[in-house]
Short mmCIF file of C-alpha atoms and ligand atoms in Angstrom, two decimals:
data_model
loop_
_atom_site.label_atom_id
_atom_site.label_comp_id
_atom_site.label_asym_id
_atom_site.label_seq_id
_atom_site.Cartn_x
_atom_site.Cartn_y
_atom_site.Cartn_z
CA MET A 1 13.66 -126.27 24.51
CA THR A 2 16.83 -125.59 26.50
CA VAL A 3 18.22 -122.13 25.96
CA THR A 4 21.97 -121.92 25.40
CA VAL A 5 23.76 -118.62 25.98
CA ALA A 6 27.45 -117.70 25.63
CA ASN A 7 29.22 -117.47 28.98
CA LEU A 8 31.99 -115.05 29.95
CA ASP A 9 34.54 -117.20 28.09
CA GLY A 10 32.33 -117.23 25.00
CA SER A 11 31.49 -120.95 25.45
CA PRO A 12 27.86 -122.10 25.14
CA GLU A 13 26.12 -122.38 28.52
CA PRO A 14 22.84 -124.37 28.62
CA LEU A 15 20.46 -122.66 31.05
CA PRO A 16 18.01 -124.58 33.24
CA ASP A 17 14.45 -124.12 31.90
CA ALA A 18 13.23 -123.22 35.37
CA ALA A 19 15.72 -120.36 35.62
CA VAL A 20 14.68 -118.91 32.25
CA ASP A 21 10.98 -119.28 33.09
CA GLY A 22 11.60 -117.73 36.50
CA LEU A 23 13.21 -114.67 34.94
CA ARG A 24 10.42 -114.35 32.40
CA THR A 25 7.67 -114.34 35.01
CA GLN A 26 9.45 -111.79 37.20
CA LEU A 27 9.83 -109.18 34.48
CA ARG A 28 7.53 -106.26 33.85
CA GLY A 29 9.22 -106.03 30.46
CA GLN A 30 9.89 -108.89 28.04
CA LEU A 31 12.29 -111.78 27.71
CA VAL A 32 13.05 -112.56 24.08
CA VAL A 33 14.78 -115.85 23.29
CA SER A 34 16.48 -116.51 19.98
CA VAL A 35 17.19 -120.22 19.62
CA ALA A 36 19.38 -120.47 16.53
CA SER A 37 22.58 -118.46 16.49
CA ASP A 38 21.94 -117.41 12.91
CA GLU A 39 18.50 -116.03 13.69
CA ALA A 40 18.62 -112.47 14.98
CA PRO A 41 15.51 -111.29 16.81
CA THR A 42 13.98 -108.14 15.42
CA HIS A 43 15.05 -105.42 17.76
CA PRO A 44 13.00 -102.31 18.47
CA ARG A 45 16.27 -100.36 18.53
CA PRO A 46 18.80 -102.17 16.33
CA ALA A 47 22.48 -101.31 16.64
CA TRP A 48 23.41 -98.24 14.59
CA ASN A 49 26.40 -99.83 12.84
CA PRO A 50 25.39 -102.97 10.87
CA MET A 51 29.02 -104.16 10.74
CA HIS A 52 28.76 -105.77 14.16
CA ALA A 53 27.01 -109.12 14.69
CA ASP A 54 23.91 -108.43 16.78
CA HIS A 55 22.59 -111.88 17.70
CA PRO A 56 21.83 -112.06 21.41
CA ALA A 57 20.58 -115.47 22.48
CA ILE A 58 18.41 -113.82 25.11
CA THR A 59 17.33 -110.22 25.39
CA VAL A 60 15.76 -108.64 28.45
CA ARG A 61 13.71 -105.66 27.31
CA CYS A 62 13.61 -103.84 30.61
CA ALA A 63 10.61 -101.80 31.68
CA GLY A 64 12.23 -100.36 34.80
CA THR A 65 14.97 -100.61 37.39
CA ALA A 66 13.60 -103.85 38.86
CA ASP A 67 13.93 -105.58 35.48
CA VAL A 68 17.51 -104.35 35.20
CA VAL A 69 18.28 -105.73 38.68
CA ASP A 70 16.85 -109.14 37.74
CA ALA A 71 18.70 -109.17 34.43
CA VAL A 72 22.03 -108.29 36.07
CA ASN A 73 21.56 -110.91 38.79
CA PHE A 74 20.67 -113.51 36.18
CA ALA A 75 23.68 -112.71 34.00
CA ARG A 76 26.05 -112.76 36.98
CA ASP A 77 24.66 -115.92 38.57
CA HIS A 78 24.92 -117.82 35.28
CA GLY A 79 28.25 -116.27 34.26
CA LEU A 80 26.83 -114.96 30.96
CA LEU A 81 28.46 -112.71 28.40
CA VAL A 82 26.32 -109.61 28.65
CA ALA A 83 25.94 -106.43 26.62
CA VAL A 84 23.97 -103.36 27.66
CA ARG A 85 22.12 -101.21 25.12
CA GLY A 86 21.09 -97.63 25.61
CA GLY A 87 20.75 -95.84 22.29
CA GLY A 88 22.66 -98.47 20.29
CA HIS A 89 24.84 -95.81 18.65
CA SER A 90 28.18 -97.35 19.55
CA VAL A 91 30.15 -97.28 16.30
CA ALA A 92 32.39 -99.96 17.80
CA GLY A 93 29.38 -102.25 18.37
CA LEU A 94 29.70 -102.07 22.15
CA SER A 95 26.03 -102.79 22.71
CA THR A 96 25.98 -105.90 20.53
CA VAL A 97 26.69 -109.47 21.54
CA HIS A 98 26.92 -112.75 19.68
CA ASP A 99 24.90 -115.54 21.33
CA GLY A 100 25.16 -113.82 24.72
CA MET A 101 22.63 -111.83 26.73
CA LEU A 102 21.48 -108.31 25.93
CA ILE A 103 20.12 -105.98 28.60
CA ASP A 104 18.09 -103.58 26.51
CA LEU A 105 16.96 -100.26 27.96
CA SER A 106 15.31 -98.92 24.81
CA ALA A 107 11.85 -98.91 26.45
CA MET A 108 13.14 -96.82 29.37
CA ARG A 109 13.10 -93.36 27.87
CA GLY A 110 11.23 -91.29 30.43
CA VAL A 111 12.27 -87.68 31.06
CA GLN A 112 11.01 -85.66 34.04
CA VAL A 113 11.86 -81.98 34.25
CA ASP A 114 11.94 -79.95 37.45
CA PRO A 115 12.01 -76.41 36.05
CA GLN A 116 12.31 -74.76 39.48
CA ARG A 117 15.44 -76.65 40.44
CA ARG A 118 16.61 -76.78 36.81
CA LEU A 119 17.08 -80.53 36.86
CA ALA A 120 15.98 -83.33 34.54
CA ARG A 121 15.80 -86.97 35.51
CA VAL A 122 16.37 -89.06 32.39
CA GLN A 123 16.01 -92.82 32.12
CA GLY A 124 18.93 -94.89 30.87
CA GLY A 125 17.38 -95.76 27.50
CA ALA A 126 16.40 -92.24 26.42
CA VAL A 127 17.81 -90.77 23.23
CA LEU A 128 18.95 -87.17 22.98
CA GLY A 129 15.81 -85.98 21.23
CA ASP A 130 13.70 -87.23 24.15
CA VAL A 131 15.55 -84.92 26.53
CA ASP A 132 15.60 -81.86 24.27
CA ARG A 133 11.89 -82.19 23.60
CA GLU A 134 10.96 -82.19 27.29
CA THR A 135 13.48 -79.64 28.55
CA GLN A 136 12.77 -77.12 25.78
CA VAL A 137 9.16 -76.86 27.01
CA PHE A 138 10.71 -74.86 29.85
CA GLY A 139 13.36 -73.08 27.77
CA LEU A 140 16.04 -75.28 29.32
CA ALA A 141 18.66 -77.70 28.00
CA THR A 142 21.64 -79.77 29.06
CA PRO A 143 24.62 -80.34 26.78
CA LEU A 144 24.12 -83.46 24.65
CA GLY A 145 25.39 -84.61 21.24
CA ARG A 146 24.57 -83.59 17.70
CA VAL A 147 22.32 -86.42 16.43
CA SER A 148 18.95 -86.74 18.14
CA ASP A 149 18.85 -90.55 17.90
CA THR A 150 22.06 -91.10 19.91
CA GLY A 151 21.60 -92.64 23.36
CA VAL A 152 21.94 -90.37 26.37
CA ALA A 153 23.57 -93.13 28.43
CA GLY A 154 26.48 -94.17 26.22
CA LEU A 155 27.15 -90.58 25.17
CA THR A 156 27.20 -89.27 28.74
CA LEU A 157 29.15 -92.17 30.23
CA GLY A 158 31.84 -91.54 27.61
CA GLY A 159 31.92 -87.74 28.09
CA GLY A 160 29.62 -86.22 25.48
CA TYR A 161 30.49 -83.32 23.17
CA GLY A 162 27.79 -81.17 21.64
CA HIS A 163 26.71 -77.71 20.54
CA LEU A 164 26.67 -76.31 24.10
CA GLY A 165 30.09 -77.56 25.18
CA GLY A 166 31.90 -74.23 25.18
CA LYS A 167 29.48 -72.65 27.61
CA TYR A 168 28.20 -75.62 29.64
CA GLY A 169 30.81 -78.39 29.26
CA LEU A 170 30.49 -82.07 28.54
CA SER A 171 27.29 -84.04 29.12
CA CYS A 172 29.02 -85.91 31.96
CA ASP A 173 29.94 -82.59 33.61
CA ASN A 174 26.23 -81.89 34.01
CA VAL A 175 25.34 -85.15 35.76
CA VAL A 176 24.53 -84.39 39.39
CA GLU A 177 23.29 -87.86 40.24
CA ALA A 178 22.82 -91.28 38.67
CA GLU A 179 21.04 -94.46 39.68
CA VAL A 180 23.30 -97.42 38.92
CA VAL A 181 22.59 -101.15 39.08
CA CYS A 182 25.99 -102.60 39.90
CA ALA A 183 27.27 -106.13 39.20
CA ASP A 184 26.14 -107.32 42.65
CA GLY A 185 22.56 -106.36 41.75
CA GLN A 186 22.51 -103.49 44.24
CA VAL A 187 20.94 -100.19 43.18
CA ARG A 188 23.26 -97.34 44.13
CA THR A 189 22.83 -93.61 43.92
CA ALA A 190 26.02 -92.01 42.65
CA SER A 191 26.47 -88.34 43.48
CA ALA A 192 28.90 -86.01 45.24
CA ASP A 193 27.49 -87.24 48.58
CA SER A 194 26.66 -90.86 47.82
CA HIS A 195 29.29 -93.29 46.49
CA PRO A 196 31.46 -90.40 45.29
CA ASP A 197 34.00 -92.83 43.78
CA LEU A 198 31.27 -94.31 41.56
CA TYR A 199 30.07 -90.80 40.71
CA TRP A 200 33.60 -89.86 39.65
CA ALA A 201 33.99 -93.03 37.56
CA ILE A 202 30.76 -92.85 35.59
CA ARG A 203 31.59 -89.35 34.40
CA GLY A 204 33.75 -90.56 31.50
CA GLY A 205 34.51 -94.17 32.48
CA GLY A 206 31.81 -95.69 30.23
CA GLY A 207 29.54 -98.59 31.10
CA ASN A 208 32.18 -100.37 33.20
CA PHE A 209 30.58 -99.89 36.61
CA GLY A 210 27.00 -100.98 36.15
CA VAL A 211 23.81 -100.25 34.27
CA VAL A 212 22.70 -96.65 34.68
CA THR A 213 18.94 -96.63 34.97
CA SER A 214 18.67 -92.86 35.32
CA PHE A 215 20.73 -89.70 35.20
CA THR A 216 19.85 -86.41 36.83
CA PHE A 217 21.17 -83.56 34.69
CA ARG A 218 21.68 -79.90 35.52
CA LEU A 219 19.75 -77.68 33.08
CA HIS A 220 20.56 -74.24 31.68
CA PRO A 221 18.48 -71.57 29.99
CA VAL A 222 18.90 -72.19 26.24
CA GLY A 223 16.73 -71.22 23.29
CA PRO A 224 14.07 -71.64 22.12
CA ILE A 225 16.09 -69.86 19.38
CA VAL A 226 19.88 -69.91 19.15
CA GLY A 227 22.36 -68.29 16.75
CA PHE A 228 23.46 -70.74 14.07
CA ALA A 229 26.10 -70.59 11.34
CA GLY A 230 26.01 -73.26 8.63
CA VAL A 231 28.26 -72.22 5.78
CA PHE A 232 29.01 -74.49 2.82
CA TYR A 233 32.39 -73.82 1.22
CA PRO A 234 33.80 -75.73 -1.78
CA LEU A 235 35.94 -78.57 -0.47
CA GLU A 236 38.82 -77.37 -2.66
CA ASP A 237 39.08 -74.38 -0.29
CA ILE A 238 39.13 -76.44 2.90
CA ALA A 239 42.67 -75.57 4.01
CA GLU A 240 41.98 -71.83 3.87
CA VAL A 241 38.62 -72.33 5.55
CA ILE A 242 40.07 -74.33 8.46
CA ARG A 243 42.86 -71.79 8.94
CA GLY A 244 40.37 -68.93 9.11
CA TRP A 245 38.07 -70.93 11.38
CA ARG A 246 41.01 -71.79 13.67
CA ASN A 247 41.98 -68.13 14.00
CA TYR A 248 38.37 -67.28 14.85
CA VAL A 249 37.63 -70.00 17.42
CA VAL A 250 40.66 -69.42 19.60
CA THR A 251 39.33 -66.01 20.59
CA ALA A 252 35.59 -66.69 20.33
CA PRO A 253 33.45 -66.39 23.48
CA ASP A 254 32.43 -69.55 25.33
CA GLU A 255 28.86 -69.22 23.98
CA VAL A 256 30.26 -70.33 20.61
CA THR A 257 30.90 -74.01 19.88
CA ALA A 258 32.16 -74.70 16.37
CA PHE A 259 33.52 -77.30 14.00
CA VAL A 260 34.28 -77.90 10.31
CA VAL A 261 33.20 -81.06 8.51
CA SER A 262 33.91 -82.32 5.03
CA LEU A 263 31.58 -84.62 3.16
CA THR A 264 29.84 -85.04 -0.18
CA PHE A 265 26.47 -83.42 0.38
CA PRO A 266 23.56 -85.63 -0.77
CA ALA A 267 20.98 -84.41 -3.29
CA VAL A 268 18.44 -83.44 -0.62
CA PRO A 269 15.47 -81.83 -2.44
CA ASP A 270 15.02 -79.11 0.22
CA MET A 271 18.57 -77.90 -0.21
CA PRO A 272 19.88 -75.86 -3.19
CA GLU A 273 21.12 -77.79 -6.22
CA VAL A 274 24.49 -76.10 -6.08
CA ILE A 275 25.47 -78.37 -3.18
CA HIS A 276 23.81 -81.55 -4.45
CA ASP A 277 26.41 -84.33 -4.66
CA ARG A 278 29.06 -81.67 -4.17
CA GLN A 279 32.12 -82.09 -1.95
CA VAL A 280 31.87 -79.40 0.68
CA ALA A 281 33.55 -78.13 3.83
CA ILE A 282 30.76 -77.01 6.15
CA VAL A 283 31.53 -74.59 8.95
CA VAL A 284 29.01 -75.20 11.73
CA ALA A 285 28.80 -72.98 14.79
CA VAL A 286 26.25 -72.34 17.48
CA HIS A 287 25.97 -69.33 19.77
CA CYS A 288 23.80 -70.31 22.73
CA GLY A 289 23.17 -66.78 24.06
CA GLU A 290 20.84 -64.08 22.77
CA PRO A 291 20.28 -65.05 19.11
CA ASP A 292 20.61 -61.69 17.31
CA ALA A 293 23.77 -60.78 19.17
CA GLY A 294 24.93 -64.33 18.56
CA MET A 295 24.49 -63.99 14.79
CA GLN A 296 26.77 -60.95 14.85
CA VAL A 297 29.40 -62.85 16.80
CA LEU A 298 29.21 -65.69 14.26
CA GLN A 299 29.44 -63.36 11.21
CA PRO A 300 33.21 -63.84 10.56
CA LEU A 301 32.64 -67.56 9.97
CA ARG A 302 30.45 -66.60 7.00
CA GLU A 303 33.34 -64.73 5.40
CA LEU A 304 36.11 -67.33 5.39
CA GLY A 305 35.96 -67.62 1.57
CA THR A 306 33.25 -67.66 -1.08
CA PRO A 307 30.45 -69.93 0.15
CA LEU A 308 28.45 -72.09 -2.23
CA PHE A 309 25.53 -71.74 0.14
CA ASP A 310 25.01 -70.12 3.52
CA MET A 311 22.12 -71.31 5.67
CA SER A 312 23.15 -69.32 8.76
CA GLN A 313 20.18 -67.95 10.65
CA PRO A 314 18.66 -67.85 14.11
CA MET A 315 17.34 -71.37 14.56
CA PRO A 316 15.06 -73.25 16.99
CA TYR A 317 17.29 -75.26 19.31
CA THR A 318 15.31 -78.47 18.74
CA VAL A 319 15.66 -78.07 14.95
CA LEU A 320 19.39 -77.59 15.36
CA GLN A 321 19.62 -80.69 17.53
CA SER A 322 18.16 -82.92 14.81
CA SER A 323 19.60 -81.20 11.75
CA PHE A 324 22.37 -83.79 11.30
CA ASP A 325 20.03 -86.78 11.67
CA PRO A 326 19.50 -87.41 7.93
CA PHE A 327 23.21 -88.04 7.40
CA PHE A 328 23.49 -90.75 10.04
CA PRO A 329 20.57 -93.18 9.59
CA ARG A 330 20.51 -96.25 11.83
CA GLN A 331 21.57 -99.57 10.23
CA ALA A 332 22.29 -97.91 6.88
CA LEU A 333 25.94 -96.88 7.08
CA ARG A 334 28.83 -99.19 7.75
CA ALA A 335 31.22 -97.28 9.93
CA TYR A 336 34.72 -97.16 11.37
CA TRP A 337 35.59 -94.01 13.33
CA LYS A 338 38.82 -92.81 14.88
CA SER A 339 39.75 -89.56 16.57
CA THR A 340 42.78 -87.71 17.83
CA TYR A 341 43.22 -84.67 20.08
CA LEU A 342 45.59 -81.91 19.00
CA ASP A 343 47.36 -79.48 21.32
CA ALA A 344 47.87 -77.13 18.35
CA LEU A 345 46.34 -76.95 14.90
CA THR A 346 49.46 -76.10 12.92
CA ASP A 347 49.42 -75.24 9.21
CA ASP A 348 51.00 -78.64 8.51
CA ALA A 349 48.20 -80.36 10.45
CA VAL A 350 45.61 -78.36 8.50
CA ASP A 351 47.23 -79.41 5.20
CA THR A 352 47.15 -83.08 6.20
CA ILE A 353 43.52 -82.90 7.36
CA SER A 354 42.61 -81.16 4.11
CA ARG A 355 44.41 -83.74 1.98
CA LYS A 356 42.54 -86.58 3.69
CA ALA A 357 39.23 -84.71 3.39
CA LEU A 358 39.76 -84.45 -0.37
CA ASP A 359 40.54 -88.16 -0.61
CA ARG A 360 37.54 -89.68 1.24
CA PRO A 361 36.51 -93.19 0.10
CA ALA A 362 32.72 -92.63 0.16
CA PRO A 363 30.32 -89.67 0.01
CA LEU A 364 29.24 -89.80 3.66
CA THR A 365 32.73 -90.34 5.04
CA VAL A 366 33.29 -87.29 7.20
CA VAL A 367 36.51 -85.66 8.39
CA GLY A 368 35.62 -83.29 11.21
CA THR A 369 37.75 -80.76 13.08
CA PHE A 370 36.29 -79.67 16.41
CA HIS A 371 37.21 -76.79 18.69
CA LEU A 372 37.15 -77.60 22.41
CA GLY A 373 37.53 -75.20 25.27
CA GLY A 374 35.59 -73.00 27.65
CA ALA A 375 33.65 -75.02 30.20
CA VAL A 376 35.15 -78.32 28.98
CA HIS A 377 38.57 -77.06 30.02
CA ALA A 378 37.35 -75.50 33.27
CA VAL A 379 37.18 -79.00 34.84
CA GLY A 380 40.46 -80.53 36.04
CA ALA A 381 41.92 -83.64 34.34
CA GLU A 382 41.47 -85.67 37.53
CA ASP A 383 38.16 -84.18 38.69
CA THR A 384 36.20 -86.70 36.63
CA ALA A 385 37.19 -89.95 34.93
CA PHE A 386 37.11 -88.06 31.62
CA SER A 387 40.68 -86.80 31.53
CA GLU A 388 41.18 -84.80 28.31
CA ARG A 389 40.67 -81.26 29.58
CA SER A 390 43.27 -79.19 27.75
CA ALA A 391 43.52 -80.02 24.03
CA PRO A 392 41.87 -77.21 22.05
CA PHE A 393 41.17 -79.34 18.96
CA MET A 394 40.00 -82.82 18.05
CA VAL A 395 39.92 -84.38 14.60
CA SER A 396 37.50 -87.19 13.97
CA VAL A 397 37.82 -89.44 10.93
CA ASP A 398 34.33 -90.91 10.51
CA THR A 399 34.70 -93.48 7.74
CA ASN A 400 31.12 -94.23 6.66
CA TRP A 401 30.19 -96.23 3.57
CA THR A 402 27.35 -98.44 2.37
CA ASP A 403 28.73 -101.34 0.29
CA PRO A 404 29.86 -104.37 2.36
CA ALA A 405 32.31 -105.20 -0.43
CA GLN A 406 34.15 -102.02 0.52
CA ASP A 407 34.63 -103.00 4.19
CA ALA A 408 38.31 -103.87 4.13
CA ALA A 409 39.31 -100.95 1.92
CA ALA A 410 37.27 -98.45 3.94
CA VAL A 411 38.67 -99.62 7.28
CA ALA A 412 42.19 -99.48 5.81
CA TRP A 413 41.55 -95.93 4.58
CA GLY A 414 40.21 -94.87 7.98
CA ARG A 415 43.24 -96.31 9.77
CA ALA A 416 45.71 -94.72 7.38
CA ALA A 417 44.01 -91.31 7.53
CA TRP A 418 43.89 -91.45 11.32
CA GLU A 419 47.55 -92.45 11.56
CA GLU A 420 48.61 -89.57 9.31
CA ILE A 421 46.56 -87.00 11.19
CA SER A 422 47.56 -88.46 14.57
CA LYS A 423 51.17 -87.47 13.89
CA TYR A 424 50.01 -83.99 14.88
CA GLY A 425 48.01 -85.27 17.85
CA ASN A 426 48.85 -85.49 21.54
CA GLY A 427 48.43 -89.29 21.63
CA ASN A 428 44.97 -89.19 23.18
CA VAL A 429 41.72 -90.37 21.59
CA PHE A 430 38.01 -89.83 22.32
CA LEU A 431 36.54 -93.20 23.29
CA ASN A 432 33.02 -92.33 22.14
CA PHE A 433 34.41 -92.07 18.61
CA THR A 434 36.26 -95.35 18.45
CA GLY A 435 35.29 -97.84 15.83
CA LEU A 436 36.63 -101.31 16.36
CA ALA A 437 37.32 -103.73 13.53
CA ASP A 438 39.90 -106.27 14.68
CA GLU A 439 41.12 -104.15 17.61
CA SER A 440 40.58 -105.35 21.18
CA LEU A 441 38.17 -103.77 23.63
CA LEU A 442 41.22 -102.57 25.54
CA SER A 443 42.73 -100.62 22.65
CA HIS A 444 43.11 -96.89 23.39
CA VAL A 445 41.81 -97.21 26.96
CA ASP A 446 45.19 -96.48 28.56
CA LYS A 447 45.74 -93.39 26.41
CA ALA A 448 42.23 -92.06 26.88
CA PHE A 449 42.20 -92.35 30.67
CA GLY A 450 45.86 -91.50 31.23
CA ARG A 451 46.58 -90.95 34.90
CA ASN A 452 42.98 -91.76 35.81
CA LEU A 453 43.25 -95.38 34.65
CA ARG A 454 44.77 -96.63 37.92
CA ARG A 455 41.93 -95.18 40.01
CA LEU A 456 39.37 -96.46 37.52
CA GLY A 457 40.82 -99.97 37.86
CA GLN A 458 40.42 -99.76 41.65
CA ILE A 459 36.82 -98.56 41.39
CA LYS A 460 36.08 -101.27 38.84
CA ALA A 461 37.45 -103.83 41.31
CA ALA A 462 35.13 -102.47 44.00
CA TYR A 463 31.94 -102.48 41.92
CA ASP A 464 32.55 -105.14 39.26
CA PRO A 465 35.36 -107.42 40.44
CA GLY A 466 34.40 -110.19 37.99
CA ASN A 467 34.32 -107.80 35.01
CA LEU A 468 30.71 -108.70 34.22
CA PHE A 469 30.39 -105.43 32.29
CA ARG A 470 33.14 -106.04 29.78
CA ILE A 471 31.60 -105.19 26.40
CA ASN A 472 32.76 -101.58 26.51
CA ASN A 473 36.03 -99.64 26.42
CA ASN A 474 37.03 -102.06 29.09
CA ILE A 475 38.74 -101.22 32.35
CA ILE A 476 40.32 -104.27 33.95
CA PRO A 477 39.62 -104.57 37.71
CA ALA A 478 42.77 -103.76 39.69
CA PRO A 479 44.25 -106.85 41.39
C1 LIG B 1 25.51 -90.86 14.38
C2 LIG B 1 26.31 -90.66 15.64
C3 LIG B 1 26.47 -89.40 16.15
C4 LIG B 1 27.21 -89.20 17.31
N1 LIG B 1 27.37 -87.93 17.78
C5 LIG B 1 28.05 -87.74 18.92
C6 LIG B 1 28.20 -86.44 19.46
O1 LIG B 1 27.73 -85.46 18.91
N2 LIG B 1 28.91 -86.29 20.62
C7 LIG B 1 29.47 -87.36 21.26
O2 LIG B 1 30.08 -87.18 22.31
N3 LIG B 1 29.34 -88.61 20.77
C8 LIG B 1 28.65 -88.82 19.63
N4 LIG B 1 28.52 -90.07 19.13
C9 LIG B 1 29.18 -91.19 19.81
C10 LIG B 1 28.24 -91.72 20.88
O3 LIG B 1 28.23 -90.85 21.97
C11 LIG B 1 28.72 -93.07 21.40
O4 LIG B 1 28.70 -93.99 20.34
C12 LIG B 1 27.87 -93.56 22.55
O5 LIG B 1 28.47 -94.71 23.09
C13 LIG B 1 26.46 -93.88 22.11
O6 LIG B 1 25.66 -94.16 23.22
P1 LIG B 1 24.40 -95.11 23.05
O7 LIG B 1 23.73 -95.23 24.35
O8 LIG B 1 23.61 -94.69 21.87
O9 LIG B 1 25.16 -96.43 22.64
P2 LIG B 1 25.04 -97.98 22.95
O10 LIG B 1 25.55 -98.62 21.72
O11 LIG B 1 23.72 -98.38 23.44
O12 LIG B 1 26.09 -98.13 24.13
C14 LIG B 1 27.42 -97.68 24.04
C15 LIG B 1 28.17 -98.13 25.29
O13 LIG B 1 27.54 -97.58 26.45
C16 LIG B 1 27.06 -98.63 27.30
N5 LIG B 1 25.73 -98.27 27.79
C17 LIG B 1 24.67 -97.87 27.06
N6 LIG B 1 23.63 -97.60 27.86
C18 LIG B 1 24.05 -97.84 29.12
C19 LIG B 1 23.45 -97.72 30.40
N7 LIG B 1 22.20 -97.31 30.53
N8 LIG B 1 24.19 -98.05 31.49
C20 LIG B 1 25.46 -98.47 31.37
N9 LIG B 1 26.08 -98.60 30.19
C21 LIG B 1 25.38 -98.27 29.08
C22 LIG B 1 26.99 -99.85 26.41
O14 LIG B 1 27.08 -101.03 27.14
C23 LIG B 1 28.17 -99.64 25.49
O15 LIG B 1 29.37 -100.04 26.10
C24 LIG B 1 27.79 -90.31 17.96
C25 LIG B 1 27.62 -91.60 17.45
C26 LIG B 1 26.89 -91.77 16.29
C27 LIG B 1 26.74 -93.14 15.71
#
């Protein structure tokens, strides 16, 4: 039966049987064909956010770089609408495609650690937990995000904030080399010495420049135990808590990375009943140096008010790195996220954040306030594609809910909350935290890249002139 796949214009493109068979026989991985547009193939790594249609007509489940090369060549030669999936955690659905082609890297999750040189080579489909597990064998780590199931690739290509940011910077700041399959099917090594323009662009410019089949990360001595503060305050006290937290973080050492989140804590049996189904403001902070000294440094965060529960303690780094997993299950939460950077966290901004936190539409909707600084700010705004290197705070409005009937109301709430809080922002947003409903793939790109957008457009024109890789925070090739 002839396979029909959406082309770059979204129109159905019948593919010659011989071409499809040819691709299938070349692959070491698998070619999965879904004939009816309403029949979604079961995916080994489904998209995290179920709000986005995830019905690829053909999926290449790549086993290695050669499969990625063949998939890219096939997509380009047939002019197909193509999405690339690493971890599938894009809240905006940027690794989903309707009736197009999916290049799926979920089977490519190898991690090789070189403890002597303090480097880890990580395949493009690995999730964060894969990396932490292997690097912690040697007491090493690289900065990654806060949920172990998030993909390394999408997170890193978009920057990557996590618990080690203050001391060791963004995930993308720790990439020393990447292997990239570009739109012409060529495999390029991107590093300071090899295709330096591509190396610059992939550190923050997203999946615009090709499929990254591996990253080489710089590693740092971390753990196995780190200092951890996890303090649950009543949500009614959030304004006071954020003010106290703000006054603490601005003078805290770089070893400390901290944020405050509000949510309704679920009735998790292992946790005390006093926080079951209770609205809470949780102060979370990590000190990545010597753990006992770290606990002393973190002590003031435990005294910002009267906690309902305080789980602060020295903690294994790998436990820390998966401790938020239960709140963000794959395919379970419908989600629409928006963020804004703030040059100052004024009392008025704190009051607005607090008001929105007290007015969340669903239990697992999260309003988070993050402190940024240290190593993240030590990199210049034009040194990498990731340009936001000075704002000390970011607020993320993570509207999460479960009932599809609530979609319109929840998205409207998220937008309104974001707009109110953004009045205190500097106009910039974090592209890894964008949720798209009816917005275009281009929304926010100009603000997020600022002065770097022009150069990104030129590099896009050099490596992907036909904009094959367009399902992302899209950079238009410069004319
Ligand atoms: C529960 C949750 C927690 C999160 N926590 C954090 C956090 O702590 N810190 C943070 O910075 N962000 C965080 N994020 C945001 C996350 O970093 C982004 O959503 C990121 O895009 C996810 O990457 P992925 O590979 O899982 O996503 P995917 O959905 O697979 O891909 C996202 C984008 O990256 C592209 N892409 C993926 N793999 C490749 C590749 N190998 N080569 C080229 N392009 C590729 C895709 O085409 C798509 O455009 C979180 C998201 C969720 C849902």
